[in-house]
């Protein structure tokens, strides 16, 4: 329903720190209702790297989907 292009770009940028091939990613992120939908790279190592990249923002993104708007550092 709504795209979250910043998340897809964050995954690509994080991946580019490891390999230039990450620029070829067709990553998409967004929401459907109150669900966050992300596609991650295909290899198990890249999936782990993707979760590492998302760790800093995932809690806040999920809080926003639950209707909470306060920001915590």
Coordinates of N, CA, C and O in Angstrom, one line a residue:
X1 N 0.8 -1.2 0.0 CA 0.0 0.0 0.0 C 0.9 1.3 0.0 O 0.6 2.2 -0.7
X2 N 1.9 1.2 0.8 CA 2.8 2.4 0.9 C 4.3 1.9 0.8 O 4.7 1.0 1.4
X3 N 5.0 2.6 -0.1 CA 6.5 2.3 -0.2 C 7.2 2.9 0.9 O 6.9 4.0 1.5
X4 N 8.4 2.3 1.3 CA 9.3 2.8 2.3 C 10.7 2.8 1.6 O 11.5 1.9 1.9
X5 N 10.9 3.6 0.6 CA 12.1 3.5 -0.2 C 13.4 3.7 0.6 O 14.5 3.2 0.2
X6 N 13.3 4.5 1.7 CA 14.5 4.7 2.5 C 15.1 3.4 3.1 O 16.3 3.2 3.2
X7 N 14.2 2.4 3.4 CA 14.6 1.2 4.0 C 15.3 0.3 2.9 O 16.4 -0.3 3.1
X8 N 14.8 0.3 1.7 CA 15.4 -0.4 0.6 C 16.8 0.2 0.3 O 17.7 -0.6 0.0
X9 N 16.8 1.5 0.3 CA 18.1 2.1 0.0 C 19.1 1.9 1.1 O 20.3 1.7 0.9
X10 N 18.7 1.8 2.4 CA 19.6 1.5 3.5 C 20.2 0.1 3.3 O 21.4 0.0 3.5
X11 N 19.3 -0.8 2.9 CA 19.8 -2.2 2.7 C 20.9 -2.2 1.6 O 21.9 -2.9 1.7
X12 N 20.6 -1.5 0.5 CA 21.6 -1.4 -0.6 C 22.9 -0.8 -0.2 O 24.0 -1.2 -0.5
X13 N 22.8 0.4 0.5 CA 24.0 1.1 0.9 C 24.8 0.2 1.9 O 26.0 0.2 1.8
X14 N 24.2 -0.5 2.8 CA 24.9 -1.4 3.7 C 25.5 -2.5 2.9 O 26.7 -2.8 3.2
X15 N 24.8 -3.0 1.9 CA 25.4 -4.1 1.1 C 26.6 -3.6 0.3 O 27.5 -4.4 0.1
X16 N 26.5 -2.4 -0.2 CA 27.6 -1.8 -1.0 C 28.9 -1.7 -0.2 O 30.0 -1.7 -0.8
X17 N 28.8 -1.6 1.1 CA 30.0 -1.6 2.0 C 30.7 -2.9 1.9 O 31.9 -3.0 2.2
X18 N 30.0 -4.0 1.5 CA 30.6 -5.3 1.4 C 30.9 -5.8 0.0 O 31.9 -6.5 -0.3
X19 N 30.1 -5.3 -1.0 CA 30.3 -5.7 -2.4 C 29.6 -4.7 -3.3 O 28.5 -4.3 -3.0
X20 N 30.2 -4.4 -4.4 CA 29.7 -3.4 -5.4 C 28.4 -4.1 -6.0 O 27.5 -3.3 -6.5
X21 N 28.3 -5.4 -6.0 CA 27.2 -6.1 -6.6 C 25.9 -5.7 -5.9 O 24.8 -5.9 -6.5
X22 N 25.9 -5.2 -4.7 CA 24.7 -4.9 -4.0 C 23.9 -3.8 -4.7 O 22.7 -3.7 -4.6
X23 N 24.6 -3.0 -5.6 CA 23.9 -2.0 -6.3 C 22.9 -2.6 -7.3 O 22.0 -1.9 -7.8
X24 N 23.1 -3.9 -7.6 CA 22.2 -4.5 -8.6 C 20.9 -5.0 -7.9 O 20.0 -5.5 -8.6
X25 N 20.8 -4.9 -6.6 CA 19.6 -5.3 -5.8 C 18.4 -4.7 -6.3 O 18.3 -3.5 -6.6
X26 N 17.3 -5.4 -6.3 CA 16.0 -4.9 -6.7 C 15.1 -4.8 -5.4 O 14.0 -5.1 -5.4
X27 N 15.8 -4.3 -4.4 CA 15.1 -4.3 -3.1 C 13.9 -3.4 -3.1 O 13.9 -2.3 -3.7
X28 N 12.9 -3.8 -2.3 CA 11.6 -3.1 -2.2 C 11.3 -3.2 -0.7 O 11.4 -4.2 -0.1
X29 N 10.7 -2.1 -0.2 CA 10.2 -2.1 1.2 C 9.0 -1.3 1.2 O 8.8 -0.3 0.5
X30 N 8.1 -1.6 2.1 CA 6.9 -0.9 2.3 C 6.0 -1.5 3.3 O 6.4 -2.3 4.1
X31 N 4.7 -1.0 3.3 CA 3.7 -1.5 4.3 C 2.5 -2.0 3.6 O 2.1 -1.5 2.5
X32 N 1.9 -3.0 4.2 CA 0.6 -3.4 3.8 C -0.2 -3.5 5.1 O 0.1 -4.3 6.0
X33 N -1.2 -2.5 5.2 CA -1.9 -2.4 6.4 C -0.9 -2.1 7.5 O -0.1 -1.1 7.4
X34 N -0.9 -2.8 8.6 CA 0.0 -2.6 9.7 C 1.2 -3.5 9.7 O 1.9 -3.7 10.6
X35 N 1.5 -4.1 8.5 CA 2.6 -5.0 8.3 C 3.7 -4.3 7.5 O 3.5 -3.7 6.5
X36 N 5.0 -4.5 8.0 CA 6.1 -4.0 7.3 C 6.6 -5.2 6.4 O 6.7 -6.3 6.8
X37 N 6.8 -4.9 5.1 CA 7.2 -5.9 4.1 C 8.5 -5.5 3.5 O 8.7 -4.4 3.0
X38 N 9.5 -6.4 3.6 CA 10.8 -6.1 3.1 C 11.3 -7.4 2.3 O 11.0 -8.5 2.7
X39 N 11.9 -7.1 1.2 CA 12.6 -8.3 0.6 C 14.1 -8.1 0.9 O 14.6 -7.0 0.8
X40 N 14.7 -9.2 1.2 CA 16.1 -9.2 1.5 C 16.9 -9.9 0.4 O 16.3 -10.7 -0.3
X41 N 18.2 -9.7 0.4 CA 19.0 -10.4 -0.6 C 18.9 -11.9 -0.6 O 18.4 -12.5 0.4
X42 N 19.4 -12.6 -1.6 CA 19.2 -14.0 -1.7 C 20.1 -14.9 -0.9 O 19.7 -16.0 -0.5
X43 N 21.3 -14.5 -0.6 CA 22.2 -15.4 0.1 C 22.0 -15.3 1.6 O 21.6 -14.3 2.1
X44 N 22.2 -16.4 2.3 CA 22.0 -16.4 3.8 C 22.9 -15.3 4.5 O 22.4 -14.6 5.4
X45 N 24.1 -15.2 4.0 CA 25.0 -14.2 4.6 C 24.5 -12.8 4.3 O 24.4 -11.9 5.2
X46 N 24.0 -12.5 3.1 CA 23.4 -11.2 2.8 C 22.1 -10.9 3.6 O 21.9 -9.7 4.0
X47 N 21.4 -11.9 3.9 CA 20.2 -11.7 4.7 C 20.6 -11.3 6.1 O 20.0 -10.4 6.7
X48 N 21.6 -12.0 6.7 CA 22.1 -11.6 8.0 C 22.6 -10.1 8.0 O 22.3 -9.4 8.9
X49 N 23.3 -9.8 6.9 CA 23.8 -8.4 6.8 C 22.6 -7.4 6.7 O 22.7 -6.3 7.3
X50 N 21.6 -7.8 6.0 CA 20.4 -7.0 5.9 C 19.7 -6.7 7.2 O 19.4 -5.6 7.6
X51 N 19.6 -7.8 8.0 CA 19.0 -7.6 9.4 C 19.9 -6.7 10.2 O 19.4 -5.9 11.0
X52 N 21.2 -6.8 10.1 CA 22.2 -5.9 10.8 C 21.9 -4.5 10.4 O 21.9 -3.6 11.3
X53 N 21.7 -4.2 9.1 CA 21.4 -2.9 8.7 C 20.1 -2.3 9.2 O 20.1 -1.1 9.6
X54 N 19.1 -3.2 9.3 CA 17.8 -2.7 9.8 C 17.7 -2.6 11.3 O 16.8 -1.9 11.8
X55 N 18.7 -3.1 12.0 CA 18.6 -3.2 13.5 C 18.4 -1.8 14.1 O 17.6 -1.7 15.1
X56 N 19.0 -0.8 13.6 CA 19.0 0.5 14.2 C 17.6 1.2 14.0 O 17.3 2.1 14.8
X57 N 16.8 0.8 13.0 CA 15.5 1.5 12.8 C 14.3 0.6 12.9 O 13.2 1.1 12.9
X58 N 14.5 -0.7 13.0 CA 13.4 -1.6 13.0 C 12.4 -1.4 14.1 O 11.2 -1.3 13.8
X59 N 12.8 -1.2 15.3 CA 11.9 -1.0 16.4 C 11.1 0.3 16.2 O 9.8 0.3 16.4
X60 N 11.7 1.3 15.7 CA 11.0 2.6 15.5 C 10.0 2.4 14.4 O 8.8 2.9 14.4
X61 N 10.4 1.8 13.3 CA 9.5 1.5 12.2 C 8.2 0.8 12.6 O 7.1 1.1 12.2
X62 N 8.4 -0.3 13.4 CA 7.3 -1.1 13.9 C 6.4 -0.3 14.8 O 5.2 -0.4 14.8
X63 N 7.0 0.6 15.6 CA 6.2 1.4 16.5 C 5.4 2.4 15.7 O 4.2 2.6 16.1
X64 N 5.9 2.9 14.7 CA 5.1 3.8 13.8 C 3.9 3.1 13.2 O 2.8 3.7 13.2
X65 N 4.1 1.9 12.8 CA 3.0 1.1 12.3 C 1.9 0.8 13.4 O 0.8 0.6 13.0
X66 N 2.3 0.8 14.6 CA 1.4 0.6 15.7 C 0.7 1.9 16.1 O 0.0 1.9 17.1
X67 N 1.1 3.0 15.5 CA 0.5 4.3 15.8 C 1.3 5.1 16.8 O 0.8 6.1 17.2
X68 N 2.4 4.6 17.2 CA 3.2 5.4 18.2 C 4.2 6.3 17.4 O 4.9 5.8 16.5
X69 N 4.2 7.5 17.8 CA 5.0 8.5 17.0 C 6.2 9.1 17.8 O 7.0 9.8 17.2
X70 N 6.3 8.8 19.1 CA 7.4 9.3 19.8 C 8.7 8.7 19.3 O 8.8 7.6 18.9
X71 N 9.8 9.5 19.4 CA 11.1 9.1 19.0 C 12.0 8.8 20.2 O 12.0 9.6 21.1
X72 N 12.6 7.7 20.2 CA 13.5 7.3 21.2 C 14.9 7.1 20.6 O 15.0 6.4 19.7
X73 N 16.0 7.6 21.3 CA 17.3 7.3 20.8 C 17.9 6.2 21.6 O 17.6 5.9 22.7

